[in-house]
XYZ file of C-alpha atoms in Angstrom:
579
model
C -114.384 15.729 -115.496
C -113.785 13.033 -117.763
C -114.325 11.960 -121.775
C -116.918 10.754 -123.901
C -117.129 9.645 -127.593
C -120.152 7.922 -129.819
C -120.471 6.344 -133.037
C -123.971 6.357 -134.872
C -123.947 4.224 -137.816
C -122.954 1.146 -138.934
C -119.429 1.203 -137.276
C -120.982 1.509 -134.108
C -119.085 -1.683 -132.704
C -117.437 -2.514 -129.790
C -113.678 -2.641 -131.153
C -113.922 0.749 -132.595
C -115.674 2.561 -129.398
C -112.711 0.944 -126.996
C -110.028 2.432 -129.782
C -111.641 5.628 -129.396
C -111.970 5.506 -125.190
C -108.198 4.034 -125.083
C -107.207 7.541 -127.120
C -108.749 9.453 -124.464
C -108.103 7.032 -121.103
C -106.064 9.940 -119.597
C -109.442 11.750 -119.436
C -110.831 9.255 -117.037
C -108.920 6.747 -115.821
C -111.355 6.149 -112.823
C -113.777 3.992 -114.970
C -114.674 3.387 -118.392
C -118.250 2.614 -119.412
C -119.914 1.870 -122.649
C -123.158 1.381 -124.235
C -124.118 -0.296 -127.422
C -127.155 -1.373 -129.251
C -128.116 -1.117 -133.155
C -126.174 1.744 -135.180
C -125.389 3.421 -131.777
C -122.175 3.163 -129.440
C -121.801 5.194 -126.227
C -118.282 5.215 -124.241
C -117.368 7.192 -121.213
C -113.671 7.470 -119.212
C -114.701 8.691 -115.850
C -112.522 11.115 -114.077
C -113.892 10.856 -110.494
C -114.424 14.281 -108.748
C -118.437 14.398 -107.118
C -119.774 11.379 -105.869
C -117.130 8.481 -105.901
C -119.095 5.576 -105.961
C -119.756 2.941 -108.746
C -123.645 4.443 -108.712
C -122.334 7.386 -110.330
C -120.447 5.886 -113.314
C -121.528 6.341 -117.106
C -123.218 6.169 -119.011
C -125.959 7.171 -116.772
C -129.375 5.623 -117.645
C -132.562 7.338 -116.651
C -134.777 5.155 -114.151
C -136.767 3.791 -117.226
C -133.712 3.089 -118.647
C -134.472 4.982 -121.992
C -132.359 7.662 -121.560
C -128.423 7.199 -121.975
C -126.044 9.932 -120.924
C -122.473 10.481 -120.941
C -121.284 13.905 -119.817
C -118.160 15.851 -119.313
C -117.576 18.552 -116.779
C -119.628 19.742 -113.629
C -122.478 21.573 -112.932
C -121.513 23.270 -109.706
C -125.119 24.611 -108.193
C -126.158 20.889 -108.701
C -127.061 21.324 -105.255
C -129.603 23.704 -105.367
C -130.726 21.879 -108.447
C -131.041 19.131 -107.039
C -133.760 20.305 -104.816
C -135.609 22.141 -106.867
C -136.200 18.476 -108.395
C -136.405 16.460 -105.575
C -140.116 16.441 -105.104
C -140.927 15.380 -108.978
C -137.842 12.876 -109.488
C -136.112 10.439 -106.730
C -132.421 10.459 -106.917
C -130.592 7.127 -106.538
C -126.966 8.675 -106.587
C -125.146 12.175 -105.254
C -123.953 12.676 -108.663
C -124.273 16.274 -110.427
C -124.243 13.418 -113.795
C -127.621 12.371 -112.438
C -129.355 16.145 -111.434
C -127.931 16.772 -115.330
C -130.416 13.989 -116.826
C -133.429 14.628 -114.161
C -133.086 18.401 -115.175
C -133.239 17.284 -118.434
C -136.031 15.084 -117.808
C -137.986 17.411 -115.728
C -137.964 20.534 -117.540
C -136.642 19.801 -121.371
C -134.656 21.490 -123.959
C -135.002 24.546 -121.885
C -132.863 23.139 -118.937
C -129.413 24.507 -119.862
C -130.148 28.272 -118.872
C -130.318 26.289 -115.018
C -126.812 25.367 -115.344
C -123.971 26.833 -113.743
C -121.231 25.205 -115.036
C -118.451 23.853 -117.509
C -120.104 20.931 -119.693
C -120.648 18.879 -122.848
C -122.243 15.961 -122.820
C -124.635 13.681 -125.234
C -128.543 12.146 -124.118
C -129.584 9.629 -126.682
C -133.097 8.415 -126.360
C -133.778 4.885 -127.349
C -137.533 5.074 -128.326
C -137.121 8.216 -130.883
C -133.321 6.832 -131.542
C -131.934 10.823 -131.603
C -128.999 12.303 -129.913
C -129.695 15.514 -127.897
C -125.851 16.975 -127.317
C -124.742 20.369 -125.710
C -122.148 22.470 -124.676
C -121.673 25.172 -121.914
C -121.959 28.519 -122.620
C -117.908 29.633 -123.344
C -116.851 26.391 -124.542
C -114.679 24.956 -121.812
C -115.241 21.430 -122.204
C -114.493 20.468 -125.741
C -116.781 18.923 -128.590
C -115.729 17.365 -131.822
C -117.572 15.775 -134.120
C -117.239 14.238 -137.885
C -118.635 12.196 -140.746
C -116.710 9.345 -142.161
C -117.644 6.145 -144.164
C -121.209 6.728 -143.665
C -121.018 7.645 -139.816
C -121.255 10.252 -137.391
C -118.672 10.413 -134.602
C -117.959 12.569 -131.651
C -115.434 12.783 -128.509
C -113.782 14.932 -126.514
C -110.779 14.997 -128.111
C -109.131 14.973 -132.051
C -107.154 11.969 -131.346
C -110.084 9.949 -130.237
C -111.980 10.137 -133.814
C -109.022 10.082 -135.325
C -108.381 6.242 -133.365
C -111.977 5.683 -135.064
C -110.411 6.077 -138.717
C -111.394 9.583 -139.114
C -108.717 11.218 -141.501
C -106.454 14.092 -140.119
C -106.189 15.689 -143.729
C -105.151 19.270 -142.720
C -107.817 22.140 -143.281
C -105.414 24.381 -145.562
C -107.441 27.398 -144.833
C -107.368 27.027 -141.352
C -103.299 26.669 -141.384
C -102.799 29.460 -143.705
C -104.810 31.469 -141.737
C -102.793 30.500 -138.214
C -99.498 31.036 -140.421
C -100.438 34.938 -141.898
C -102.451 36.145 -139.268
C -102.405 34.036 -135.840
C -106.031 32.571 -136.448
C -107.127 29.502 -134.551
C -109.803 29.077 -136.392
C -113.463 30.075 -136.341
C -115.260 28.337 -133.224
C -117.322 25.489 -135.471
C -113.087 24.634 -137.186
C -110.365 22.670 -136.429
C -107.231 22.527 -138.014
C -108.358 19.537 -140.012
C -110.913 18.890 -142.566
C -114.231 16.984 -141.570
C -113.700 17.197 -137.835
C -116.082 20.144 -136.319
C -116.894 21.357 -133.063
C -120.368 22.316 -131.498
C -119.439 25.820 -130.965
C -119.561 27.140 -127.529
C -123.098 27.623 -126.279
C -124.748 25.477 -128.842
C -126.473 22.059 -128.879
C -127.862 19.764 -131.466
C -129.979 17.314 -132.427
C -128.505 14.389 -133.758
C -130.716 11.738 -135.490
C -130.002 9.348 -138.285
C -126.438 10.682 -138.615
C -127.593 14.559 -139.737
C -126.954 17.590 -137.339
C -129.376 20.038 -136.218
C -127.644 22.892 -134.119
C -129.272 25.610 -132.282
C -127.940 28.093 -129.910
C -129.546 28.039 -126.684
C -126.740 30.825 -124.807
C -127.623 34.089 -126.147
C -124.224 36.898 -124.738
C -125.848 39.636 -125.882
C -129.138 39.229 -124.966
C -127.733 38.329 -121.034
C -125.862 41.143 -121.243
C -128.387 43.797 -121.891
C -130.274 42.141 -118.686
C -127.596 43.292 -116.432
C -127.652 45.939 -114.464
C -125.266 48.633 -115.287
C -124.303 50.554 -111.930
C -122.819 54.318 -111.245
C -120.678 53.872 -108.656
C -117.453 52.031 -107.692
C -119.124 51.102 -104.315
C -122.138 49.367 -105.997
C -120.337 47.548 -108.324
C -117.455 46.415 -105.601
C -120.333 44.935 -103.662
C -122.454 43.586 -106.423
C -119.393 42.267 -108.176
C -117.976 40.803 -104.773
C -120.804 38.979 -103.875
C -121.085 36.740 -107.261
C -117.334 36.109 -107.206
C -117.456 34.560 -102.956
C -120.367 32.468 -104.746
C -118.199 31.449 -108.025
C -115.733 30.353 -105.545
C -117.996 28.810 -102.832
C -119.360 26.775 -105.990
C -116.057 25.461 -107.625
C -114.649 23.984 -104.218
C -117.608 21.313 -104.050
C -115.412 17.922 -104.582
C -115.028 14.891 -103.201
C -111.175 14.844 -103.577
C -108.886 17.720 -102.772
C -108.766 20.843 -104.378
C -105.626 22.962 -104.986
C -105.071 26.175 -107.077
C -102.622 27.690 -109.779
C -101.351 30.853 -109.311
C -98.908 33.230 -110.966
C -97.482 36.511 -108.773
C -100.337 38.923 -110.504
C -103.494 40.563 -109.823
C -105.966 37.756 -110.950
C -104.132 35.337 -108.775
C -103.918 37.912 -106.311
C -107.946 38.169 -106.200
C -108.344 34.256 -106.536
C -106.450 33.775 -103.210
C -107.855 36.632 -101.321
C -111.392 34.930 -101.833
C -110.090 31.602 -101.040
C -108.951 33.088 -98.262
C -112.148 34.765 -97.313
C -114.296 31.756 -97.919
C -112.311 28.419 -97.204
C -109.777 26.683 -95.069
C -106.627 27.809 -97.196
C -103.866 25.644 -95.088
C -105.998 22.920 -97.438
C -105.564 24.450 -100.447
C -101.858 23.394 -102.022
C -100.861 26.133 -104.464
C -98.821 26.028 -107.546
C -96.942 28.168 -109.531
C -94.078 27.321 -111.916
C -90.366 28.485 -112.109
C -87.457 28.243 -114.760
C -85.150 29.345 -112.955
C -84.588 32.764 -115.001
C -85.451 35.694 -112.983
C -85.606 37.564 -115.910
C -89.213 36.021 -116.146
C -90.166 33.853 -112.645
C -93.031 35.227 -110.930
C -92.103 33.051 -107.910
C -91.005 36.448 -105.636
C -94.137 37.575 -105.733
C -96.090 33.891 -105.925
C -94.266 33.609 -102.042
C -95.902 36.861 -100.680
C -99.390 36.185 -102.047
C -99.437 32.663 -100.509
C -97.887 33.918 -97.715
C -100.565 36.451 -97.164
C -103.400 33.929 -98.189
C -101.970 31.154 -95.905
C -102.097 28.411 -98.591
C -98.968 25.756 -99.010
C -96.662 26.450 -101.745
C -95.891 24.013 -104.197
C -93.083 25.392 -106.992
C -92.832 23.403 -109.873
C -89.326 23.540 -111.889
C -89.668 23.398 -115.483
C -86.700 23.699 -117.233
C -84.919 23.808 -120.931
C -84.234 19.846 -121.255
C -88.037 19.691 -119.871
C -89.291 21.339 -122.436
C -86.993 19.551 -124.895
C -88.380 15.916 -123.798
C -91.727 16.896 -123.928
C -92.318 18.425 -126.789
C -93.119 15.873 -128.985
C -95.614 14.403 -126.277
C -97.235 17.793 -126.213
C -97.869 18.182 -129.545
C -99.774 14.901 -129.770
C -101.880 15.574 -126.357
C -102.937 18.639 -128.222
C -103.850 17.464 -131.783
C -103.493 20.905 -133.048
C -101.084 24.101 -132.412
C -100.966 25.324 -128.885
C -99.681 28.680 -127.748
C -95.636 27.983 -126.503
C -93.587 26.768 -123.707
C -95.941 28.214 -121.417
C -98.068 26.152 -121.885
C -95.920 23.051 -121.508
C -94.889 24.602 -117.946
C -98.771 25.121 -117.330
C -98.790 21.447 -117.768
C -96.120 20.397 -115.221
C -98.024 22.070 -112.531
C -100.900 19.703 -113.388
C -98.849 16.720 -112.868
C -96.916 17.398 -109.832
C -100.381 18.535 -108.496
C -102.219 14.970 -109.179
C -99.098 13.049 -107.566
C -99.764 14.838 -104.536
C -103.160 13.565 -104.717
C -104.860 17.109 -105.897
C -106.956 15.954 -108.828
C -108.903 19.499 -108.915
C -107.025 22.585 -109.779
C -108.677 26.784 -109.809
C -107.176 29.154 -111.784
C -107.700 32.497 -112.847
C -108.669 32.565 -116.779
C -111.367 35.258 -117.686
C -110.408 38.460 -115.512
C -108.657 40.201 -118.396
C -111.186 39.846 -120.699
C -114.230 40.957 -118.583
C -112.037 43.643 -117.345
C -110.489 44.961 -120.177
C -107.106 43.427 -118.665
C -104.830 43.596 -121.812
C -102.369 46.480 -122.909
C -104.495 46.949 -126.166
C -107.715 47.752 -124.402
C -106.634 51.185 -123.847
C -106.568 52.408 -127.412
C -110.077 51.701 -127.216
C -110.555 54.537 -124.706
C -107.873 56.717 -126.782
C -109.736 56.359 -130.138
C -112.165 54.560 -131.951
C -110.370 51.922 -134.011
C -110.516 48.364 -133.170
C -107.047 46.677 -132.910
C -106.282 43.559 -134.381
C -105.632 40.695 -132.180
C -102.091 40.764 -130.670
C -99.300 38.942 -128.073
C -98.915 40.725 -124.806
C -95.835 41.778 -124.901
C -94.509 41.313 -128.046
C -93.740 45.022 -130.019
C -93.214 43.721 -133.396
C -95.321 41.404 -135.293
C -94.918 37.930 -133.934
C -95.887 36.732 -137.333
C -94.061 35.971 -140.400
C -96.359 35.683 -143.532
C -93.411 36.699 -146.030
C -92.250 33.138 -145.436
C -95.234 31.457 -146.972
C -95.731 30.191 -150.972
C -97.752 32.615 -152.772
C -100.207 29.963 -154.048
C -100.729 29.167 -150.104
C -100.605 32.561 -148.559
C -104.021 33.367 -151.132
C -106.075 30.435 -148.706
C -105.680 32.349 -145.955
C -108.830 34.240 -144.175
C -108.223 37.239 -142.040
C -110.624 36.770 -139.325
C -113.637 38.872 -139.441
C -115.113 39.114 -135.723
C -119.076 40.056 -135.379
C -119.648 43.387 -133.524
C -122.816 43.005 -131.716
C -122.213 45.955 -129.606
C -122.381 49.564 -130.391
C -118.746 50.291 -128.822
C -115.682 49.448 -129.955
C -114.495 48.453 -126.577
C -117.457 45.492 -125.356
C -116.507 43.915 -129.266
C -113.109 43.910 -128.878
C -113.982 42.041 -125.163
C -116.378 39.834 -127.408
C -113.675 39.057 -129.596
C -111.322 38.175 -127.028
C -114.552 35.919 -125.265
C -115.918 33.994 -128.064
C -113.053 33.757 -131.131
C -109.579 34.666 -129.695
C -108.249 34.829 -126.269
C -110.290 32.444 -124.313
C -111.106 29.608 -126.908
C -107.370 29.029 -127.797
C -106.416 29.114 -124.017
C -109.834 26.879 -122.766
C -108.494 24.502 -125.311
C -104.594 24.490 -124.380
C -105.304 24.282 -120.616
C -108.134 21.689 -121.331
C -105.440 19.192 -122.780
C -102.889 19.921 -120.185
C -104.806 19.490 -117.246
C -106.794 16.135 -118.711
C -103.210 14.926 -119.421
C -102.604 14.291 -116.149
C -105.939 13.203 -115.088
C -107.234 16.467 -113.669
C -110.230 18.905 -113.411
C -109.083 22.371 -114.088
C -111.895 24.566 -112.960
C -112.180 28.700 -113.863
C -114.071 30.477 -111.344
C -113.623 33.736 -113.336
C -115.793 32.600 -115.903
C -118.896 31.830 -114.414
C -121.429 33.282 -116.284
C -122.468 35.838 -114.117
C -119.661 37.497 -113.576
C -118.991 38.103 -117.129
C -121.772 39.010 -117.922
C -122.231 41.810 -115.490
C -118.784 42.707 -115.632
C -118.796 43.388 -118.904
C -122.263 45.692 -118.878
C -120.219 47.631 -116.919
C -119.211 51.405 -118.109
C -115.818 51.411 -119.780
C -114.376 53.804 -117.229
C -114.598 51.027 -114.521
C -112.824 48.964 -116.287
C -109.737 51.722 -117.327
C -109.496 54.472 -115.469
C -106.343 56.998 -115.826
C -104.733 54.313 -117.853
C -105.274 51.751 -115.203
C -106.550 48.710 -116.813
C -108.947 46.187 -114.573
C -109.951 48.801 -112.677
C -112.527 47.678 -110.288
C -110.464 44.335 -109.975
C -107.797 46.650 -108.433
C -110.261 48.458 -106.543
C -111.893 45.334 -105.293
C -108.399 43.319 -103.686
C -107.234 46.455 -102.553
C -106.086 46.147 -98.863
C -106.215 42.475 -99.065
C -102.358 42.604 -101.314
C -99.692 44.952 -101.131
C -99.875 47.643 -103.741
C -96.881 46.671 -105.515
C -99.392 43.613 -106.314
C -102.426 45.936 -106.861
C -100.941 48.939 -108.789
C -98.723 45.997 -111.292
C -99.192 46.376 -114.797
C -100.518 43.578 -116.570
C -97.511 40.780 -117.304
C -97.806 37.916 -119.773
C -97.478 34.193 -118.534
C -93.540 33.984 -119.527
C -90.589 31.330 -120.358
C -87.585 32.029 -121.581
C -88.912 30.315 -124.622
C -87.139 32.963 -127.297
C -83.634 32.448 -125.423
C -84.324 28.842 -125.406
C -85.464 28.407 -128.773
C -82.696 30.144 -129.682
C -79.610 28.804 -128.031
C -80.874 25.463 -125.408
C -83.120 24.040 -127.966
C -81.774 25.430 -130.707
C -80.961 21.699 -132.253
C -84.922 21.072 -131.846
C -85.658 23.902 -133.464
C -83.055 22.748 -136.693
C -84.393 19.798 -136.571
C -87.678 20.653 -136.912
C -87.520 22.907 -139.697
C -85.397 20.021 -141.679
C -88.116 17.974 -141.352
C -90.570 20.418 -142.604
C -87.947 21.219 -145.197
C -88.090 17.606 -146.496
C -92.127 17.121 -146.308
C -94.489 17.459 -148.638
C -96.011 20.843 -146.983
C -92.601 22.313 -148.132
C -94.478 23.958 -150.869
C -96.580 25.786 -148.576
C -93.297 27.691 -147.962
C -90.570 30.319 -149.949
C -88.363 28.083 -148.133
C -85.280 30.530 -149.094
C -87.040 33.385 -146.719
C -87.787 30.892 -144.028
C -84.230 30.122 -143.761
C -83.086 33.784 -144.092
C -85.530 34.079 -140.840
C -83.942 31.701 -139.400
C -81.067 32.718 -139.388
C -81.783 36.318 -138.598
C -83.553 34.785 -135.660
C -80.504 32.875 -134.277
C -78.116 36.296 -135.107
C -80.201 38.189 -132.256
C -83.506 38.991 -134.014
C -85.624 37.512 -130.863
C -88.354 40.062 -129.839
C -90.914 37.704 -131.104
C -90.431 33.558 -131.038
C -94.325 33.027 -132.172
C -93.023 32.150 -135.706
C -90.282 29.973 -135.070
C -92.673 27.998 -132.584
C -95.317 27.730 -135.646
C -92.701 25.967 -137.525
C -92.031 23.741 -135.151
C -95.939 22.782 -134.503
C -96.241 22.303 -137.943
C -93.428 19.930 -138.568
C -94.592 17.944 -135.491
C -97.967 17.843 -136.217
C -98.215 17.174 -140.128
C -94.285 16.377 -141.249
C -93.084 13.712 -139.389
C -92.553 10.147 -140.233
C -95.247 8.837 -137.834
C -97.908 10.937 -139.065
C -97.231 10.861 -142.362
C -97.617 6.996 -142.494
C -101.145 6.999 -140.555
């Protein structure tokens, strides 16, 4: 796991690429590696996880030394890549970095569909002076890119063009949509205009500063290949089988490897497998707390690691945390990120890498292979695809009535493709490729990087998704029992208080916070907002009257409030206004 960035152009110079890597040094702070010749810079922060030594740093140069990769992530069956190539190319390192470039090497453009794992990463060949970059099939390792003063630039992270000069002029659409309807943005936006990402499963070709993308991951296609089974017994041991291997696969590190866990049933099926298939007394886990037992999961986090024999490691994260950090959040995330959650996520990732754990599992993906959220089951009541919601919330957790008219008319409702011919595998498309697992990949990407870790989701291997979501919807709900086979699958491993749970959402008392603890935050943000120049995006008037109405007891929802607050951080204050 680490970061990369490039410059092609005439600002490819060794002062700009070390701005750019310094942005980013919590990415890698193992080693930092760079590579420069005409109108091209290459830099690389190396996060060490698979193969330690100095052999293994980047950029990694092929053995005629016209190749030039850096690379983020890990391809977990490098093994068994590895010697499928060993007769045709001699390996000088353990690294998966160097099976990535001999794959590459060996077998071409068509050497991603090999790959099992999280990646992005950029090949530049000297001799036809192109860029051949990539991403892994759902977009967990990020990619940005942008054109500025007559260059192309690309990193791992917003902040690290933006420490190259690129502009963070706000894409208006893009916030008006996030402001009326929740949107994140489409998977090729960002929340600024001029930076891009290669959207998940793409690559390109990169050559005198113009972009040629392709997608080489085609969902639908692999899905239609699977094989869609009758019975609960095949599918228990077909599905069973893949997940020991996802497992098997993601604990291959050099360092330790620990795993997050919450008291439900996708944690519940992470640590039975662990179980199963490793020495769990070596596997730390960690859960967070706030101390409200109105919404700690830590009751049940104690059973399930008592039953799986891992160590327990709680993590506190309380109101004044949340209060110091928010400002430091914001600008590790370079763009809106879902709540306090999330910021409690994050402390689990730093306690975790001072007890010398620099690899983390956790259990992202279940739901939406699964059919694992509350809304799924109108799709077996009726036919009408429901727009994309908050677990848990009942009421809207958006406030468009608050916006200017003249800004509100920018934004986009999301339109979603439907490749399927059932309401219920689009909706689980939806949730895969523009909602639910983009937003969190990206919020859990930033928190875990933050404190120089490798967050890894076994869940989301390929192959489970895929075949899971072939699958017949009355697997995956059955008598209004959502995940099913999931259930099916752990059951007798976990008590049935664990297996029969309804789905919960990841909770903080974030709407009791932001209302009374951090209240004075929360003021203060809006003032600021209040004073800025993107006060005209807002009827300021009705903002304050919700507000107000928010602080008088009107708390099912907090997802506004906290969309204020990213906004004013992000784009209103005093330091980013003067950049």
């Amino acid at each position: 796991m680490c970061g990369i960035a490039g410059i092609i152009g005439s600002n490819a110079n060794p002062e700009v690429l070390r701005q750019m890597l310094t942005a980013q040094q919590h990415r890698g702070p193992d080693a930092t590696g760079t590579f420069y010749e005409t109108d091209i810079a290459l830099g690389h922060n190396r996060l060490s996880i698979i193969d330690l030594s100095e052999d293994a740093n980047q950029p990694f140069y092929s053995q005629d030394e016209n190749y030039v990769l850096v690379y983020n992530g890990e391809i977990y069956n490098y093994l068994e890549l590895r010697e499928e190539l060993k007769n045709t190319y001699t390996f000088k390192t353990t690294s998966d970095t160097e099976v990535l470039l001999a794959a590459y090497l060996t077998w071409g453009a068509d050497f991603l569909k090999y790959f099992n794992g999280m990646f992005s990463f950029a090949i530049y060949n000297k001799k036809t002076k192109t860029v051949f970059a990539a991403r892994d099939r759902f977009g967990v390792k990020p990619f940005y890119y942008a054109h500025h003063d007559d260059c192309f630039y690309f990193a791992s992270e917003i902040k690290t063009l933006l420490a190259a000069g690129v502009p963070n002029i706000p894409n208006e659409k893009v916030w008006a949509s996030y402001l009326a309807f929740g949107s994140y943005g489409m998977p090729a936006e960002t929340f600024y205009q001029g930076i891009q990402q290669l959207e998940p499963g793409c690559q390109a070709s990169i050559f005198q500063k113009q972009v040629v993308k392709k997608r080489w991951y085609h969902f639908e296609q692999a899905v239609h290949k699977q094989p869609v089974l009758d019975t609960e017994e095949e599918i228990i041991a077909y599905y069973t089988a893949l997940l020991i291997d996802s497992i098997s696969l993601r604990f291959r590190a050099d360092v330790p490897v620990g795993v997050n866990c919450s008291g439900g049933l996708d944690s519940s099926t992470l640590l039975t497998f662990i179980k199963l298939t490793q020495d769990a007394t070596a596997c730390n886990a960690y859960s967070f707390y706030t101390g409200d037992e109105r919404y700690d999961e830590l009751p049940w986090v104690k059973k399930l690691v008592k039953t799986s024999g891992c160590p327990l490691r709680p993590v506190l994260f309380d109101d004044e945390m949340a209060r110091t950090n928010f400002t430091a959040m914001c600008a590790l995330q370079d763009e809106p990120f879902g709540g306090i959650p999330t910021m409690a996520y994050a402390a689990i990732f730093k306690q975790a890498r001072q007890e010398g754990v620099s690899v983390l599992l956790d259990g992202q993906g279940m739901d939406e292979q699964w059919a694992g959220y509350d809304y799924y089951k109108n799709l077996i009541e009726g036919p009408n695809t429901p727009t994309a919601t908050i677990q848990g919330v009942k009421k809207s957790p958006l406030r468009p009535n608050v916006l200017a008219t003249h800004f509100i008319e920018k934004a986009e409702k999301p339109v979603y493709p439907e490749p399927f011919d059932n309401a219920m595998q689009n909706v689980q498309y939806r949730d895969l490729f523009f909602t639910k697992i983009p937003r969190a990949l990206r919020f859990n990407d930033r928190v875990s990087m933050a404190a120089s870790t490798e967050l890894r989701e076994p869940f989301l291997d390929y192959r489970l998704v895929e075949f899971a979501f072939a699958q017949h919807s009355k697997f995956k709900i059955k008598e209004g029992v959502h995940k099913y086979m999931v259930r099916k699958i752990v059951d007798g491993y976990v008590e049935e208080t664990i297996t029969l749970a309804p789905k919960r959402p990841l909770q903080t008392p974030q709407r009791e916070w932001l209302a009374n603890e951090l209240r004075p935050l929360v003021e203060n943000m809006v003032n600021i907002l209040k004073n800025s120049s993107y006060k005209n995006w807002f009827d300021i008037a009705i903002l304050e009257e919700e507000l107000e109405r928010y602080f008088d007891g009107d708390q099912d929802a907090s997802f506004h409030i906290w969309q204020w607050m990213n906004l004013a951080e992000l784009l209103a204050t005093e330091k980013n206004n003067n950049e």
